[in-house]
Amino acid sequence: MPTTFQRARSEEQRAQRRQAILDTASAMLAEMPVAEVSLNELSRRVGLAKSNVLRYFESREAVLLELLDVAFREWLAHLGPELDDEVDPGAPPRHRGDQVAAVLAGSLAVRPVFCDLTGAQAAVLERNVSPEVAADYKRTAVRNVYALSDLVRRHVPELGEGDALRYAGAAVMVTGAVWTHAHPSAAMLAAYDADPALEALRLDFAATVRETLEVLASGLLARRVPE
């Protein structure tokens, strides 16, 4: 049942309204894909007129970009211990690269909301925001990618700072691209079922991400020039 709010008259109340909007949008993402989250339904569920929601966030996309940042940071918080548990520090660099890829792929596969938001980021979420919101989001995104690169380099220090950062940035892009292709429309699924020759186009998200990141790490390691 939607909550009815009185007009916010203090910074604390404004913060509460913003958090209520974020919490409501987050709950919606647990029920439906990003593409189905509308500003009208968000407004109805949070108990505010659409014009009032827009007092706190300039667009639906601004809300979802903030949730993407939250989801990214939550993933990083869990990823560190997972890597510590699963990567063998005594293994050769290539094997550790494979282990890192496996951990990243498995950890992403159980976070569908994060993956869906990542898949929508460049093509959708960044298209209906002001330069100010775009810049704020990009600053947080850069910090998150650097944090991811630090985690990767902790376990595969042979990559070096530059290649670990390349790996982390590519991992985010791969996540979004593969998620989109691994969750095709109903028409595409029907086409795959009707024509066995198209079966190769049906992607398994975790397996594809893992294989891509394994190859990426191996390639970056192979290109390293000993100092």
XYZ file of C-alpha atoms in Angstrom:
227
model
C 0.000 0.000 0.000
C 1.493 3.396 -0.989
C 2.657 5.750 1.732
C 1.190 9.261 1.816
C 3.775 11.908 2.612
C 3.369 15.408 3.922
C 5.484 18.097 2.314
C 9.127 17.826 3.333
C 10.173 20.888 5.324
C 13.672 19.941 6.482
C 16.784 18.381 5.009
C 16.146 15.290 7.112
C 12.660 14.942 5.676
C 13.989 15.458 2.144
C 16.549 12.727 2.733
C 13.773 10.444 3.975
C 11.746 11.102 0.798
C 14.733 10.374 -1.417
C 15.421 7.134 0.428
C 11.769 6.111 0.202
C 11.881 6.622 -3.563
C 15.079 4.587 -3.852
C 13.713 1.805 -1.641
C 10.505 1.643 -3.660
C 12.366 1.527 -6.976
C 14.619 -1.185 -5.574
C 11.583 -3.252 -4.593
C 10.173 -2.823 -8.087
C 13.412 -4.098 -9.620
C 13.037 -7.257 -7.572
C 9.708 -7.818 -9.365
C 10.346 -6.617 -12.920
C 13.154 -5.803 -15.365
C 14.558 -2.304 -15.670
C 12.615 -1.681 -18.875
C 9.290 -2.067 -17.064
C 10.019 0.337 -14.199
C 8.002 3.465 -15.000
C 7.930 6.813 -13.268
C 4.132 6.622 -13.041
C 4.191 3.314 -11.192
C 7.075 4.418 -8.990
C 5.119 7.542 -8.029
C 2.005 5.513 -7.265
C 3.865 3.039 -5.078
C 5.821 5.638 -3.148
C 2.690 7.723 -2.516
C 3.860 10.921 -4.201
C 2.639 12.752 -7.273
C 4.989 12.341 -10.224
C 5.825 16.038 -10.053
C 6.862 15.584 -6.428
C 9.081 12.597 -7.231
C 10.785 14.836 -9.772
C 11.614 17.270 -6.984
C 14.004 14.665 -5.592
C 15.217 12.974 -8.779
C 15.141 14.658 -12.156
C 14.050 11.487 -13.984
C 13.405 7.772 -13.694
C 16.887 7.230 -15.071
C 18.463 9.327 -12.315
C 16.824 7.069 -9.722
C 18.083 3.946 -11.459
C 21.618 5.279 -11.869
C 21.788 5.854 -8.132
C 20.563 2.311 -7.529
C 23.203 1.024 -9.958
C 25.898 2.706 -7.883
C 24.472 1.170 -4.702
C 24.347 -2.280 -6.326
C 27.911 -1.961 -7.597
C 29.241 -1.060 -4.142
C 27.294 -3.905 -2.526
C 28.774 -6.318 -5.074
C 32.299 -5.095 -4.331
C 31.740 -5.559 -0.600
C 30.875 -9.233 -1.137
C 33.383 -9.830 -3.914
C 36.495 -9.207 -1.812
C 35.859 -12.072 0.644
C 34.744 -14.365 -2.195
C 38.011 -13.804 -4.033
C 40.003 -14.341 -0.842
C 38.266 -17.686 -0.336
C 38.431 -18.993 -3.896
C 41.710 -17.787 -5.411
C 44.788 -19.876 -4.607
C 47.696 -17.480 -3.972
C 50.189 -20.227 -4.785
C 48.805 -20.971 -8.233
C 50.492 -19.703 -11.422
C 49.281 -16.324 -12.719
C 47.140 -17.778 -15.510
C 45.382 -20.137 -13.108
C 44.723 -17.306 -10.680
C 43.322 -15.292 -13.583
C 40.946 -18.163 -14.357
C 39.922 -18.373 -10.705
C 39.227 -14.638 -10.554
C 37.114 -14.933 -13.711
C 35.130 -17.804 -12.188
C 34.463 -15.885 -8.984
C 33.373 -12.754 -10.845
C 31.053 -14.691 -13.161
C 29.454 -16.672 -10.333
C 29.060 -13.614 -8.147
C 27.441 -11.632 -10.952
C 25.079 -14.440 -11.917
C 23.328 -14.261 -8.530
C 22.870 -10.471 -8.821
C 20.373 -10.109 -11.684
C 19.294 -6.582 -10.729
C 22.868 -5.305 -10.842
C 23.449 -7.027 -14.182
C 20.193 -5.703 -15.648
C 21.026 -2.144 -14.547
C 24.526 -2.505 -15.984
C 23.077 -3.710 -19.269
C 20.798 -0.669 -19.440
C 23.386 1.862 -18.317
C 24.853 3.266 -21.528
C 21.917 2.773 -23.890
C 19.088 3.834 -21.560
C 19.977 5.184 -18.129
C 22.519 7.748 -19.302
C 20.173 9.175 -21.974
C 17.679 11.150 -19.876
C 19.801 12.905 -17.267
C 21.377 16.328 -16.976
C 25.127 16.880 -17.383
C 25.345 17.355 -13.617
C 23.730 14.014 -12.797
C 25.736 12.325 -15.545
C 29.004 13.697 -14.141
C 28.121 12.693 -10.572
C 27.294 9.178 -11.712
C 30.456 8.839 -13.790
C 32.597 9.900 -10.829
C 31.109 7.147 -8.689
C 31.436 4.665 -11.563
C 35.125 5.462 -11.938
C 35.678 4.944 -8.207
C 33.889 1.605 -8.372
C 35.933 0.390 -11.336
C 39.162 1.396 -9.588
C 38.024 -0.531 -6.507
C 37.327 -3.567 -8.682
C 40.753 -3.274 -10.310
C 42.367 -3.183 -6.870
C 40.626 -6.437 -5.945
C 41.767 -8.065 -9.171
C 45.355 -6.866 -8.768
C 45.457 -8.154 -5.196
C 45.066 -11.676 -6.585
C 46.829 -11.274 -9.919
C 49.517 -8.661 -9.197
C 51.337 -9.687 -12.368
C 48.767 -7.680 -14.324
C 50.091 -4.424 -12.966
C 48.003 -1.355 -12.253
C 47.208 -0.421 -15.851
C 46.125 -3.851 -17.039
C 44.156 -4.546 -13.877
C 42.210 -1.357 -14.589
C 41.672 -2.407 -18.211
C 40.435 -5.771 -17.001
C 38.021 -4.204 -14.494
C 36.566 -1.780 -17.031
C 36.140 -4.525 -19.595
C 34.527 -6.798 -16.990
C 31.798 -4.220 -16.403
C 31.164 -3.783 -20.131
C 31.145 -7.542 -20.685
C 28.634 -7.958 -17.858
C 26.167 -5.531 -19.410
C 26.575 -6.810 -22.963
C 26.332 -10.501 -22.119
C 23.380 -9.985 -19.765
C 21.425 -8.292 -22.557
C 22.202 -11.029 -25.081
C 21.601 -13.835 -22.585
C 18.064 -12.539 -21.909
C 16.531 -12.147 -25.382
C 12.934 -11.307 -26.198
C 10.195 -13.917 -26.359
C 10.307 -13.711 -30.164
C 14.036 -14.486 -30.204
C 13.584 -17.419 -27.841
C 10.853 -18.769 -30.102
C 13.165 -18.398 -33.100
C 15.900 -20.344 -31.312
C 13.444 -23.111 -30.468
C 12.126 -23.262 -34.025
C 15.516 -23.392 -35.763
C 18.221 -25.627 -34.223
C 20.838 -23.853 -36.350
C 20.358 -20.773 -34.170
C 21.010 -22.644 -30.927
C 24.612 -21.417 -30.855
C 23.298 -17.888 -30.333
C 21.641 -18.862 -27.047
C 24.079 -17.672 -24.367
C 24.556 -18.876 -20.825
C 25.369 -15.730 -18.854
C 27.763 -17.113 -16.236
C 29.632 -19.392 -18.648
C 30.043 -16.658 -21.270
C 31.256 -14.066 -18.789
C 33.675 -16.536 -17.254
C 35.136 -17.612 -20.588
C 35.466 -14.022 -21.804
C 37.221 -12.878 -18.638
C 39.528 -15.904 -18.681
C 40.640 -15.039 -22.209
C 40.999 -11.366 -21.306
C 43.214 -12.101 -18.298
C 45.332 -14.585 -20.258
C 45.798 -12.104 -23.081
C 46.767 -9.263 -20.781
C 49.231 -11.489 -18.936
C 50.763 -12.729 -22.194
C 51.327 -9.150 -23.360
C 53.118 -8.100 -20.201
C 56.757 -7.164 -20.773
C 58.988 -8.205 -17.836
C 60.554 -5.191 -16.178
